Each structure stands twice: as structure tokens, then as C-alpha cells.
Amino acid sequence: MEVLVCVKRVPAPGAKVPLTEDAQDIDTRHLGFTIGPHEECAVEEAVRLVEAHGGHVTVLAAGPPEVAEQLRYALAMGADRGVLVDTGAAELDPEATAAAVVHAIRTLDAEPFDLVLFGNESADAGHYQVGIRVACELGLPIVGGIKGIDVDGAAGDRLRLRRDVATGVEVYEVPLPTAAAVKEGLNLPRYPTMPGRLKARKAQLLTIPFEPAAGGLRKVRLRQPHDDREAAIVLGHGAAAAPAVVDVLEELGAV
Amino acid sequence: MLLTVVDEQPGSLDTLGMARTIGTPVAAVAFGTAADGAKLADELVKHGVGTLHLISHELLTDYAPEAFGEALAQLIARLRPEGVIATGDDRGAEVMAQAAARARLPLATQCVSVTGGDPWQLTRIRGGGMLLEDAELTAATKLITVAPGAAGAAEISEVRAVDECVVEAFTPELAPELARTRVVARTTRGDGVSLATAEVVVSGGRGVGSAAGYAVLEELAGLLGGAVGCSRVATNNGWRPHSDQVGLTGTKISPKLYIACGISGATQHWVGCMDAAAILAVNTDPEAPMVTRATYAVIGDVHDVLPAVVAEIRARAGPRR
């Protein structure tokens, strides 16, 4: 099975999310970066599918050249090949991101993919649409919010996809090739091994430059949400605080 | 004209309020049978909506994201509305993204406010509420989804009811292959207190220390009729299942009381619990973000504080409990 996983490089903020002076981005001078949690599960799932059924995992990221860091992390997890779609430093709108991914997939067209995995939404911008736009452009079926993937059918040519909804679980059966947008909880991603990291560090990435046209949604500025919370009321220290805690629980009607 | 996507879910008509802040007239669109349409029309009359565009097709009798999106895209092509507004829950977001992709239109998701004109000026949330983004949306038909909880139902009394809501039937032309992404089976969750709807959630993070350490959280949650939650650290350590996770990539909750035990309060977790009416933080670190942002705080170790709280509740309930 040939699997493509699309991942995004996102800041890993702590408790505060600092902004740049022009309010166009998160100020990442003092922050690390990571693969979005949904996409990390997508990489893990792809590696497991290929371990079970054979084939290759290709991982793709669009953005500045620094996305190589996230591609190498995915390679260290067990992906076979990394594709960097170099779209420059500026944040792309979701139509432009989808165009960049579609361009890259068409460039790689010599080996068509059986399965294309996306995160359900990115951890930073959260537009909830890039995977669907790419699938639609490529004529692939796609279902979002997926938390379970099983290969199905005698010929292994269908996938059984599960997703959580408020009332329980919905099941979809889709023919390959297909796309799916997955959520964290699909699996527990592995930590890369040391040999995996060493191999990933030396791996050659395929770079595809692309300058997408802007779509119809234009970011003007980012803002911190207004927070008018007052400082916490400290009820006490250690076990001695228990009576004060239960007083509050009674006041709130919790006991 | 603005189109608002509605269904029979509670709160679905809340988006009508946001639509009216953008412009008029506002018409509704729904998927379903003639009987569903008649029922919705009765409700829409009270909300002052005079037209319901009812999309019906045999491929739409159960949820099918591609078919729903294609049908909505065809209705947009026929009516050419100024904008389409839908609730940003999982299904609403998926159908709008499908429609946007098929109609080749931009889509702004997770909006909390919109000002009409050309372009629309809007504010949307990013990272589950970590940040706000002011943006401009330019398109022949502007598509938006409303962040869950942001619509705010307009008081029915403020809206002039209409005499009649006319149901306009619309039958899309759908290729049979769109049935490939259709629900084929469902399982229904058992009863019990669910994390998403519990009034009290007792949640634990790194400070709980182990899977076994959650026993005292289970006990406290049991006494309070609540559910147990956890942070991403607990899921990644294999202490709790992912279905217990509160946060950006877990469940976003709004209980009356959130008890955060040994959780530092990283943004990814905070955006999942910040809508709680009250937060009690138990943490050894008085400077932890969860402690400074909480309503109440106890400085101490989870395994000292919680057993004492459980004992105090039992003592006050009397000897027989």
C-alpha cells in the first residue's frame, strides 16, 4: 500500500502565545515546533499500515524550508520518503495550501497513492478544509474525524473508517484509493528510535518549489483573546485545605 | 440573500441570529424529506424566516459528506446567495468544506463575529480559542461556519414572526458514486456520565503520577456525580484512554465545575476547559498557569489533597455514607 501523509509544522506554545509586533504570526523566537498532534497520529497509522500490508510511506509538508525538521521527525518514526513543498515563509490561506499540496501530488504522479492521510484540522490555524479541498480536486473520497482505520475486503481494496459522534460511532466503507482526515486518539504514536533519528538526519528530501495564488480569505491580524479573569482564590495548602474545598463544593452545589 | 443551514438539532437555529447581523433577507436551507421540511418550517415561522430551501435526494437519506456537500454546492450555483452560514460542529464544518471545495469558493471557519459589506470583515478563533484572527473574506458567495457556542440565540421576541414559511423543494443531480462515503453502520454509546456533558469533571495530569493514581480522582468524581478527564500528558503516557482527554485535540468541555489535579495548564489543555463556569486547581506549583487562571486553587500534592477532600465529604454526609 502506497500511503501519503500530509503534515504541518506548528509552533508548540506553552501557557502563553506571544505575537509578533506586526500581529501577523505567533512569535516563535523562543518556541519549539512540532508536527500537529492529529498529523502525528496519521504518520503512525501510515507506518503501521505499511508494516502490516507492505508498501511505502511518503510524508509531505508545505511551508518554509524549516518544515524539513518535521519531515525528518516523520522519517525517524518510520516514513520512507520526505517531500518538502517550499512555499516560502508567509502563512498560506487554506485554498493556497490545498493548491500547493495538489501540485506536489501531481508532480509525484508516477507512483499513485492508495491512501492520502491528513490531520482533521491544523493545530494552529484550524481551517478544517485543506484535506477536503485536496481530495475533491484529485477526485478522491474523503471522510473526516477518523479515529479507526481497518483494511477490509478479500482483496484488501477497501477501508473501514470509524469516527466518534455525539451519540456513538459512525462507520464508513470506502474503496481505495481514498483520503481520510484523522484525529488524535487514532493510535498512540511511537517515539523515534535513535537509529531511526540517525537515518532520518541523513535522508535526502525531495523539494518541490511552488508559489500558490492567494485565495479569498485574507488574514488581517492576530489578537490575544480578552481575558478578564480575576486571580484565583487560594483555599489553602495540602490536606489542611480540605474543609475549605468542601465548603466551595457545597456553595457550587456539587455535593 | 443569505442562506443559513439548519437542521432539527437543538441550537441549530442560533445561526439565524448571526446571519441577521450580516444582512437580509435570510432564508434557510435543510436536508431532508418533505415531512422534515414541514416540521422545520413551523419552527422557522417563529424565527421570521419566510423561505426554506429543502434539499431531498435518495442519496441523502443518511449522512454522506460528499453527497451533502455536492448538493449544497448545486443549490449555491442555482440561488447565487451573498453568503451561506452554517454551524461549525463536526458535520456542519465537513459539509461546508465539501461545498466550498466543489463550488471553488473560499470558506472561513470558526467565526465568532461577522460584519457584512464587501469584503466581509470577520473574526475567527484559531487553535480552539488560543488566538483570535481578524480576516477579510472576498467571494461571489461567502461561506462561513460559526464557532460552536458563538452564535448566541437571538430572542424570539425580538424577531418578527412571519405568516408563512414557504418550502422550496430542490432535487440535486448526484452521481451514484457519491454514495461511497455514506454511513454504513452506527453504534450507540452506552449510558453513564459522559465527559462532554458532565456538570463536574475531575481531571488529572502529570501530577497524578501514574495510571493507578487516578483511583482517588475516580472516587471524588463518583461522589460528585461527575466524569474523570485528563491532560494530553496522561494520554501520551498511557495512563488514560484518549476519550478522557480534555483539550484542543481531545474534548472541549464546559462543565459547571472543573477540578484540575496536577495539570500545569498548557494552552493545548486550557482551550479545552476554559469555558467551565468555575475551575478548582490543585497543584504543587503556585505559579502554574492553571493555578493563576483558576477560580479557586489549593497548593499541594494531588495525593495529599484529594484523599482529605474525599474524607471530608464522607464525614459531612454522615456515618452511613
Coordinates of C-alpha atoms in Angstrom, one line a residue:
Chain A
M1 CA 0.0 0.0 0.0
E2 CA 1.4 3.4 -1.0
V3 CA 0.5 5.9 1.7
L4 CA 1.0 9.7 1.6
V5 CA 0.7 11.7 4.9
C6 CA 0.4 15.5 4.8
V7 CA 1.8 17.1 7.9
K8 CA 2.1 20.7 9.1
R9 CA 4.8 22.4 11.1
V10 CA 3.2 24.2 14.0
P11 CA 4.5 26.2 17.0
A12 CA 4.5 24.3 20.3
P13 CA 3.3 27.1 22.7
G14 CA 3.4 26.8 26.4
A15 CA 0.9 28.7 28.5
K16 CA 1.3 32.0 26.7
V17 CA 1.0 32.6 23.0
P18 CA 3.2 35.6 22.2
L19 CA 2.6 37.5 18.9
T20 CA 5.0 39.3 16.6
E21 CA 5.0 43.1 16.5
D22 CA 3.0 43.3 13.3
A23 CA 0.4 40.8 14.7
Q24 CA 0.8 38.6 11.6
D25 CA 2.1 35.5 13.4
I26 CA 2.9 33.8 16.7
D27 CA 6.3 35.0 17.8
T28 CA 8.3 31.7 17.7
R29 CA 11.7 33.1 18.6
H30 CA 11.5 31.3 21.9
L31 CA 9.2 28.4 20.9
G32 CA 9.9 24.9 19.6
F33 CA 7.9 23.4 16.6
T34 CA 6.2 20.2 16.3
I35 CA 4.0 18.1 13.9
G36 CA 0.3 18.8 14.7
P37 CA -1.0 16.1 17.1
H38 CA -3.6 14.8 14.6
E39 CA -1.0 14.5 11.9
E40 CA 1.5 12.7 14.2
C41 CA -1.2 10.0 14.6
A42 CA -1.6 10.0 10.8
V43 CA 2.1 9.2 10.4
E44 CA 1.9 6.5 13.0
E45 CA -1.1 4.9 11.3
A46 CA 0.6 5.0 7.9
V47 CA 3.7 3.3 9.3
R48 CA 1.6 0.6 10.9
L49 CA -0.4 0.0 7.7
V50 CA 2.8 -0.4 5.7
E51 CA 4.3 -2.7 8.3
A52 CA 1.2 -4.9 8.1
H53 CA 0.5 -4.7 4.3
G54 CA 3.7 -3.7 2.7
G55 CA 4.4 -0.6 0.6
H56 CA 5.8 2.8 1.4
V57 CA 5.0 5.9 3.4
T58 CA 5.7 9.3 1.9
V59 CA 5.4 12.3 4.1
L60 CA 4.7 15.8 2.7
A61 CA 4.8 19.2 4.2
A62 CA 4.2 22.6 2.7
G63 CA 5.8 25.8 4.1
P64 CA 9.3 27.3 4.6
P65 CA 12.4 25.2 4.2
E66 CA 12.3 24.7 8.0
V67 CA 9.5 22.2 7.6
A68 CA 12.4 19.7 6.9
E69 CA 12.6 19.3 10.7
Q70 CA 9.1 17.9 10.9
L71 CA 9.6 15.7 7.8
R72 CA 12.7 14.3 9.4
Y73 CA 10.8 13.5 12.6
A74 CA 8.3 11.6 10.5
L75 CA 11.1 9.7 8.7
A76 CA 12.5 8.9 12.1
M77 CA 9.1 7.4 13.1
G78 CA 9.4 5.1 10.1
A79 CA 8.2 7.0 7.0
D80 CA 10.3 6.2 3.9
R81 CA 10.4 9.4 1.9
G82 CA 10.0 13.1 2.7
V83 CA 8.7 15.7 0.3
L84 CA 9.1 19.4 1.1
V85 CA 6.8 21.8 -0.8
D86 CA 8.7 25.1 -0.5
T87 CA 6.0 27.8 -0.4
G88 CA 8.1 30.4 1.5
A89 CA 7.8 32.0 4.9
A90 CA 4.4 33.7 4.7
E91 CA 1.4 31.8 6.1
L92 CA -0.9 30.5 3.3
D93 CA -4.7 30.7 3.3
P94 CA -6.4 27.2 3.1
E95 CA -7.1 27.4 -0.7
A96 CA -3.4 28.2 -1.4
T97 CA -2.3 25.4 0.9
A98 CA -4.5 22.9 -0.9
A99 CA -3.2 24.1 -4.3
A100 CA 0.4 23.6 -3.1
V101 CA -0.4 20.0 -1.9
V102 CA -2.3 19.2 -5.1
H103 CA 0.6 20.5 -7.2
A104 CA 3.1 18.3 -5.3
I105 CA 0.9 15.2 -5.5
R106 CA 0.6 15.7 -9.3
T107 CA 4.3 16.1 -9.5
L108 CA 4.7 12.7 -7.7
D109 CA 2.1 11.2 -10.0
A110 CA 4.4 8.4 -11.3
E111 CA 3.5 6.4 -8.2
P112 CA -0.2 6.9 -7.4
F113 CA -1.1 6.7 -3.8
D114 CA -3.7 4.2 -2.4
L115 CA -4.3 6.3 0.7
V116 CA -3.7 10.0 1.4
L117 CA -3.9 11.0 5.1
F118 CA -4.5 14.4 6.6
G119 CA -5.0 15.8 10.1
N120 CA -8.6 16.8 10.7
E121 CA -7.6 20.4 11.3
S122 CA -4.2 22.1 11.9
A123 CA -3.3 22.8 15.5
D124 CA -2.6 26.5 14.8
A125 CA -4.9 27.9 12.1
G126 CA -7.6 25.3 12.3
H127 CA -9.3 25.9 9.0
Y128 CA -10.9 22.4 8.8
Q129 CA -10.8 22.2 5.0
V130 CA -7.4 21.6 3.4
G131 CA -7.7 17.8 3.2
I132 CA -11.2 18.0 1.8
R133 CA -10.1 20.5 -0.9
V134 CA -7.2 18.3 -1.9
A135 CA -9.3 15.2 -2.1
C136 CA -12.0 16.9 -4.1
E137 CA -9.5 18.3 -6.6
L138 CA -8.0 14.8 -7.0
G139 CA -11.4 13.1 -7.2
L140 CA -10.7 11.0 -4.1
P141 CA -13.4 10.2 -1.5
I142 CA -12.7 11.6 2.0
V143 CA -14.2 11.4 5.4
G144 CA -13.1 13.5 8.4
G145 CA -12.8 13.0 12.1
I146 CA -11.5 9.4 11.7
K147 CA -10.4 7.5 14.8
G148 CA -10.2 4.0 13.4
I149 CA -8.9 2.5 10.1
D150 CA -9.1 -1.1 9.1
V151 CA -8.2 -2.7 5.7
D152 CA -11.3 -4.5 4.6
G153 CA -12.4 -6.8 1.7
A154 CA -11.0 -10.0 0.4
A155 CA -8.7 -8.1 -2.0
G156 CA -7.8 -5.5 0.7
D157 CA -9.1 -2.9 -1.6
R158 CA -11.5 -1.1 0.9
L159 CA -11.1 0.7 4.1
R160 CA -13.4 0.6 7.1
L161 CA -13.3 4.0 8.8
R162 CA -14.7 4.9 12.2
R163 CA -15.4 8.2 13.7
D164 CA -16.8 9.3 17.0
V165 CA -20.0 11.4 17.1
A166 CA -22.0 12.7 20.0
T167 CA -24.3 9.6 20.1
G168 CA -21.7 6.9 19.4
V169 CA -19.6 5.8 16.5
E170 CA -20.3 6.1 12.7
V171 CA -18.7 3.6 10.3
Y172 CA -17.8 4.3 6.6
E173 CA -16.6 1.8 4.0
V174 CA -14.7 3.4 1.2
P175 CA -12.9 2.0 -1.9
L176 CA -9.2 2.6 -2.4
P177 CA -7.7 4.9 -3.5
T178 CA -9.1 7.2 -0.8
A179 CA -8.2 10.1 1.5
A180 CA -9.1 10.4 5.2
A181 CA -8.7 13.2 7.8
V182 CA -7.8 11.7 11.1
K183 CA -7.9 12.8 14.8
E184 CA -5.6 12.2 17.7
G185 CA -6.7 9.1 19.6
L186 CA -6.5 7.0 16.4
N187 CA -3.4 5.4 18.0
L188 CA -0.6 6.2 20.4
P189 CA 2.4 7.5 18.2
R190 CA 5.8 5.9 18.8
Y191 CA 8.9 7.8 19.9
P192 CA 11.5 7.6 17.2
T193 CA 14.4 5.3 17.9
M194 CA 18.0 6.5 17.9
P195 CA 18.9 4.5 14.7
G196 CA 15.7 6.0 13.2
R197 CA 16.8 9.5 14.0
L198 CA 20.3 9.0 12.6
K199 CA 18.8 7.6 9.4
A200 CA 16.4 10.4 9.1
R201 CA 19.1 13.0 9.6
K202 CA 20.9 11.8 6.5
A203 CA 17.9 11.2 4.3
Q204 CA 17.5 13.2 1.1
L205 CA 14.3 15.2 1.0
L206 CA 12.6 15.9 -2.3
T207 CA 12.0 19.6 -2.6
I208 CA 9.2 21.0 -4.9
P209 CA 9.1 24.8 -5.1
F210 CA 5.6 26.3 -5.5
E211 CA 4.1 29.8 -5.4
P212 CA 0.3 29.4 -5.0
A213 CA -2.1 32.2 -5.8
A214 CA -3.9 33.7 -2.8
G215 CA -7.4 32.5 -2.1
G216 CA -10.4 34.6 -0.9
L217 CA -9.7 34.5 2.9
R218 CA -7.1 37.1 3.9
K219 CA -5.7 37.3 7.4
V220 CA -5.6 40.9 8.7
R221 CA -4.1 40.4 12.1
L222 CA -4.0 38.0 15.1
R223 CA -5.1 39.1 18.6
Q224 CA -5.0 37.7 22.1
P225 CA -8.5 36.8 23.4
H226 CA -9.7 39.2 26.1
D227 CA -9.3 37.5 29.5
D228 CA -10.9 39.3 32.4
R229 CA -10.5 36.5 34.9
E230 CA -9.5 37.6 38.4
A231 CA -6.7 36.0 40.3
A232 CA -7.5 32.6 41.8
I233 CA -8.7 32.4 45.4
V234 CA -6.2 30.2 47.3
L235 CA -8.2 27.9 49.6
G236 CA -5.2 26.6 51.4
H237 CA -2.2 24.3 51.3
G238 CA -2.1 20.5 51.3
A239 CA -4.6 18.2 53.1
A240 CA -5.5 21.1 55.5
A241 CA -7.4 22.8 52.7
A242 CA -10.0 20.0 52.6
P243 CA -12.7 21.8 54.7
A244 CA -12.4 25.0 52.6
V245 CA -12.6 22.9 49.4
V246 CA -15.8 21.1 50.5
D247 CA -17.3 24.5 51.6
V248 CA -16.8 25.6 48.0
L249 CA -18.2 22.4 46.6
E250 CA -21.3 22.9 48.7
E251 CA -21.6 26.5 47.6
L252 CA -21.4 25.4 44.0
G253 CA -24.0 22.7 44.6
A254 CA -21.6 20.0 43.6
V255 CA -22.2 17.9 46.8
Chain B
M1 CA -29.9 36.9 0.1
L2 CA -28.2 35.0 2.9
L3 CA -28.7 31.2 3.4
T4 CA -28.5 29.6 6.8
V5 CA -28.1 25.8 7.0
V6 CA -30.4 24.5 9.7
D7 CA -31.5 21.0 11.0
E8 CA -33.5 19.6 13.8
Q9 CA -30.6 19.7 16.3
P10 CA -31.1 21.9 19.3
G11 CA -29.3 25.2 18.8
S12 CA -29.3 24.9 15.0
L13 CA -31.4 28.0 14.6
D14 CA -28.9 30.1 16.6
T15 CA -27.0 30.8 13.4
L16 CA -30.0 32.8 12.1
G17 CA -29.1 35.5 14.7
M18 CA -25.6 35.8 13.2
A19 CA -27.0 35.8 9.7
R20 CA -29.2 38.8 10.5
T21 CA -26.2 40.8 11.8
I22 CA -24.7 40.4 8.3
G23 CA -27.7 41.3 6.2
T24 CA -31.2 40.4 4.9
P25 CA -33.2 38.7 3.7
V26 CA -32.3 35.4 5.4
A27 CA -33.6 32.1 4.0
A28 CA -33.0 28.7 5.5
V29 CA -31.7 25.5 3.8
A30 CA -32.0 22.0 5.1
F31 CA -31.5 18.4 4.1
G32 CA -34.5 16.0 4.5
T33 CA -37.8 14.7 3.4
A34 CA -41.0 16.8 2.8
A35 CA -42.1 15.8 6.4
D36 CA -38.8 17.1 7.9
G37 CA -39.3 20.3 5.9
A38 CA -42.8 20.8 7.1
K39 CA -41.7 20.4 10.7
L40 CA -38.8 22.8 10.3
A41 CA -41.0 25.4 8.5
D42 CA -43.3 25.5 11.5
E43 CA -40.3 26.4 13.7
L44 CA -38.8 28.8 11.2
V45 CA -42.1 30.9 11.0
K46 CA -41.5 31.8 14.7
H47 CA -38.0 32.9 13.8
G48 CA -39.2 35.2 11.0
V49 CA -37.8 33.1 8.1
G50 CA -40.1 33.1 5.1
T51 CA -38.4 30.5 2.8
L52 CA -36.9 27.1 3.4
H53 CA -34.9 25.5 0.6
L54 CA -35.3 21.8 1.2
I55 CA -32.7 19.5 -0.4
S56 CA -34.0 16.0 -1.0
H57 CA -32.5 13.0 -2.8
E58 CA -32.3 9.3 -2.2
L59 CA -28.5 9.5 -1.6
L60 CA -29.2 12.0 1.2
T61 CA -31.3 9.8 3.4
D62 CA -28.3 9.1 5.7
Y63 CA -25.3 11.2 6.3
A64 CA -22.9 11.2 3.3
P65 CA -20.4 14.1 3.4
E66 CA -19.5 14.2 -0.3
A67 CA -23.2 14.0 -1.4
F68 CA -24.3 16.6 1.1
G69 CA -21.5 18.9 0.0
E70 CA -22.2 18.4 -3.7
A71 CA -25.9 19.1 -3.2
L72 CA -25.3 22.3 -1.3
A73 CA -22.8 23.4 -4.0
Q74 CA -25.5 22.9 -6.6
L75 CA -28.0 24.9 -4.6
I76 CA -25.5 27.7 -4.2
A77 CA -24.9 27.7 -8.0
R78 CA -28.7 28.0 -8.6
L79 CA -29.5 30.7 -6.0
R80 CA -26.2 32.6 -6.0
P81 CA -26.7 33.9 -2.5
E82 CA -24.4 36.6 -1.0
G83 CA -23.4 34.1 1.7
V84 CA -24.0 30.8 3.4
I85 CA -23.8 30.4 7.2
A86 CA -23.6 27.0 9.0
T87 CA -22.9 25.8 12.5
G88 CA -19.3 24.8 12.9
D89 CA -19.9 21.4 14.6
D90 CA -18.1 18.4 13.0
R91 CA -20.8 17.7 10.5
G92 CA -21.5 21.4 9.6
A93 CA -17.8 22.1 9.1
E94 CA -17.4 19.0 6.9
V95 CA -20.4 19.7 4.7
M96 CA -19.4 23.3 4.2
A97 CA -15.8 22.4 3.4
Q98 CA -17.1 19.9 0.8
A99 CA -19.4 22.5 -0.7
A100 CA -16.6 25.1 -0.7
A101 CA -14.2 22.7 -2.5
R102 CA -16.8 21.7 -5.1
A103 CA -18.0 25.3 -5.7
R104 CA -14.4 26.6 -5.7
L105 CA -15.3 29.2 -3.1
P106 CA -13.3 30.3 0.0
L107 CA -14.6 29.3 3.4
A108 CA -14.0 31.0 6.8
T109 CA -14.5 28.6 9.7
Q110 CA -14.9 29.0 13.4
C111 CA -16.2 32.6 13.1
V112 CA -17.3 34.5 16.2
S113 CA -18.4 37.7 14.5
V114 CA -19.0 39.0 11.0
T115 CA -19.7 42.4 9.5
G116 CA -21.4 42.5 6.1
G117 CA -20.3 44.5 3.1
D118 CA -17.7 43.6 0.5
P119 CA -15.5 42.0 1.7
W120 CA -16.9 40.6 4.9
Q121 CA -14.9 41.6 7.9
L122 CA -14.8 38.7 10.3
T123 CA -13.2 37.4 13.5
R124 CA -12.5 33.7 13.8
I125 CA -10.9 31.6 16.5
R126 CA -7.6 29.8 15.9
G127 CA -6.2 26.9 17.9
G128 CA -9.5 26.2 19.6
G129 CA -9.5 29.7 21.2
M130 CA -5.8 30.2 21.7
L131 CA -5.9 33.3 19.5
L132 CA -8.4 35.4 17.5
E133 CA -7.8 36.2 13.8
D134 CA -9.3 39.2 12.1
A135 CA -9.8 38.4 8.4
E136 CA -11.4 39.6 5.2
L137 CA -13.5 37.2 3.1
T138 CA -13.9 38.1 -0.6
A139 CA -16.0 35.9 -2.9
A140 CA -19.1 35.9 -5.1
T141 CA -20.8 33.8 -2.4
K142 CA -19.1 33.9 1.0
L143 CA -19.2 30.7 3.1
I144 CA -18.7 30.7 6.9
T145 CA -19.1 28.3 9.8
V146 CA -19.9 29.7 13.2
A147 CA -17.7 28.6 16.2
P148 CA -19.8 26.3 18.4
G149 CA -21.3 28.4 21.2
A150 CA -20.6 31.7 19.5
A151 CA -23.9 32.1 17.6
G152 CA -26.0 33.2 20.7
A153 CA -29.7 32.7 20.0
A154 CA -31.5 35.9 19.2
E155 CA -34.5 36.2 21.5
I156 CA -37.5 35.1 19.6
S157 CA -39.5 38.1 20.9
E158 CA -37.0 40.4 19.1
V159 CA -37.7 38.7 15.8
R160 CA -40.9 39.5 13.9
A161 CA -42.6 36.2 13.1
V162 CA -43.8 35.7 9.6
D163 CA -47.2 34.3 8.5
E164 CA -45.8 31.5 6.5
C165 CA -42.5 29.7 5.7
V166 CA -42.6 28.5 2.1
V167 CA -40.8 25.3 1.4
E168 CA -39.0 25.3 -1.9
A169 CA -38.0 21.8 -2.9
F170 CA -34.6 21.3 -4.5
T171 CA -33.5 18.0 -6.0
P172 CA -29.8 17.9 -6.8
E173 CA -28.3 15.8 -9.5
L174 CA -26.0 13.4 -7.7
A175 CA -23.7 10.8 -9.3
P176 CA -24.3 7.4 -7.7
E177 CA -20.5 7.1 -6.9
L178 CA -21.0 9.8 -4.2
A179 CA -22.6 7.1 -2.1
R180 CA -19.1 5.8 -1.5
T181 CA -18.7 8.0 1.6
R182 CA -22.0 7.2 3.3
V183 CA -22.6 5.9 6.8
V184 CA -22.9 2.1 6.6
A185 CA -23.2 1.3 10.3
R186 CA -23.6 3.0 13.7
T187 CA -23.1 2.0 17.3
T188 CA -24.6 3.9 20.1
R189 CA -22.7 4.7 23.2
G190 CA -23.9 3.2 26.5
D191 CA -25.3 5.3 29.3
G192 CA -23.2 6.7 32.0
V193 CA -21.8 10.1 32.7
S194 CA -20.1 11.4 29.5
L195 CA -17.1 13.8 29.6
A196 CA -18.7 16.1 27.1
T197 CA -21.9 16.7 29.1
A198 CA -20.9 16.1 32.8
E199 CA -21.6 19.0 35.2
V200 CA -18.5 18.2 37.2
V201 CA -15.2 17.0 35.7
V202 CA -12.3 15.8 37.9
S203 CA -9.3 15.8 35.6
G204 CA -5.7 14.8 36.2
G205 CA -2.3 15.5 34.5
R206 CA 1.4 14.9 35.1
G207 CA 1.0 15.5 38.8
V208 CA -1.2 12.3 39.2
G209 CA 2.0 10.3 38.5
S210 CA 0.6 7.0 37.3
A211 CA -2.4 5.2 36.0
A212 CA -3.1 3.8 39.5
G213 CA -3.0 7.4 40.8
Y214 CA -6.4 8.1 39.1
A215 CA -8.2 5.9 41.7
V216 CA -8.7 8.9 44.0
L217 CA -9.9 11.1 41.1
E218 CA -12.5 8.3 40.2
E219 CA -13.6 8.3 43.8
L220 CA -14.1 12.0 44.0
A221 CA -15.8 12.1 40.6
G222 CA -18.2 9.3 41.9
L223 CA -19.1 11.4 45.0
L224 CA -19.8 14.5 42.9
G225 CA -21.7 12.6 40.1
G226 CA -19.1 13.7 37.7
A227 CA -16.7 12.3 35.0
V228 CA -13.0 11.8 35.0
G229 CA -10.9 13.7 32.5
C230 CA -7.1 14.0 31.8
S231 CA -4.5 16.1 30.1
R232 CA -2.5 15.1 26.9
V233 CA 0.4 14.0 29.1
A234 CA -1.7 11.4 30.8
T235 CA -2.9 10.0 27.4
N236 CA 0.6 10.0 25.9
N237 CA 1.9 8.1 29.0
G238 CA -0.9 5.5 28.5
W239 CA -2.4 6.3 31.9
R240 CA -5.9 7.1 30.5
P241 CA -7.7 6.5 27.2
H242 CA -7.8 9.3 24.6
S243 CA -11.5 9.5 25.1
D244 CA -10.8 11.0 28.5
Q245 CA -8.6 13.8 27.2
V246 CA -9.7 17.4 27.6
G247 CA -8.1 19.9 25.2
L248 CA -7.6 21.2 21.7
T249 CA -7.1 17.6 20.3
G250 CA -9.4 16.0 22.8
T251 CA -12.8 17.1 24.1
K252 CA -13.8 20.7 24.6
I253 CA -16.0 20.9 27.7
S254 CA -18.0 23.5 29.6
P255 CA -19.0 21.9 32.9
K256 CA -20.2 23.9 36.0
L257 CA -17.1 22.9 37.8
Y258 CA -13.7 21.7 36.5
I259 CA -11.3 20.3 39.1
A260 CA -7.8 20.2 37.5
C261 CA -5.4 18.0 39.5
G262 CA -1.7 18.2 38.8
I263 CA -2.3 19.9 35.4
S264 CA 0.0 22.8 34.6
G265 CA -2.3 24.4 32.1
A266 CA -0.5 24.5 28.7
T267 CA -2.5 26.2 26.1
Q268 CA -3.5 23.0 24.3
H269 CA -5.2 21.9 27.6
W270 CA -6.5 25.3 28.6
V271 CA -8.6 25.9 25.5
G272 CA -10.5 22.6 26.2
C273 CA -11.6 23.7 29.8
M274 CA -11.7 27.5 29.7
D275 CA -15.4 27.5 29.2
A276 CA -16.0 25.9 32.6
A277 CA -18.1 28.1 34.9
A278 CA -15.7 27.5 37.8
I279 CA -12.2 25.9 37.9
L280 CA -10.5 24.5 41.0
A281 CA -6.8 23.8 40.5
V282 CA -4.8 21.5 42.8
N283 CA -1.1 21.9 42.1
T284 CA 2.2 21.9 43.9
D285 CA 3.3 24.9 41.9
P286 CA 1.6 28.2 42.8
E287 CA 2.9 29.8 39.6
A288 CA 1.5 27.1 37.3
P289 CA -0.8 28.8 34.6
M290 CA -3.7 26.6 35.6
V291 CA -3.4 27.8 39.2
T292 CA -3.2 31.5 38.3
R293 CA -6.1 31.3 35.8
A294 CA -8.4 29.1 38.0
T295 CA -11.3 30.4 40.2
Y296 CA -10.0 28.5 43.2
A297 CA -6.7 26.9 44.0
V298 CA -5.2 24.6 46.5
I299 CA -1.4 24.4 46.7
G300 CA -0.3 20.9 47.3
D301 CA 0.2 17.4 46.0
V302 CA -2.9 15.7 44.5
H303 CA -2.3 12.6 46.6
D304 CA -2.4 14.7 49.9
V305 CA -5.3 17.0 49.0
L306 CA -7.8 14.7 47.2
P307 CA -7.9 11.9 49.9
A308 CA -8.5 14.6 52.5
V309 CA -11.3 16.2 50.4
V310 CA -12.9 12.7 49.9
A311 CA -12.7 12.1 53.7
E312 CA -14.2 15.5 54.4
I313 CA -17.2 14.9 52.0
R314 CA -17.9 11.5 53.6
A315 CA -17.6 12.9 57.1
R316 CA -20.1 15.7 56.4
A317 CA -22.5 13.2 54.7
G318 CA -22.7 11.3 58.0
P319 CA -21.5 7.9 59.2
R320 CA -23.7 5.8 56.9
R321 CA -22.2 7.0 53.6

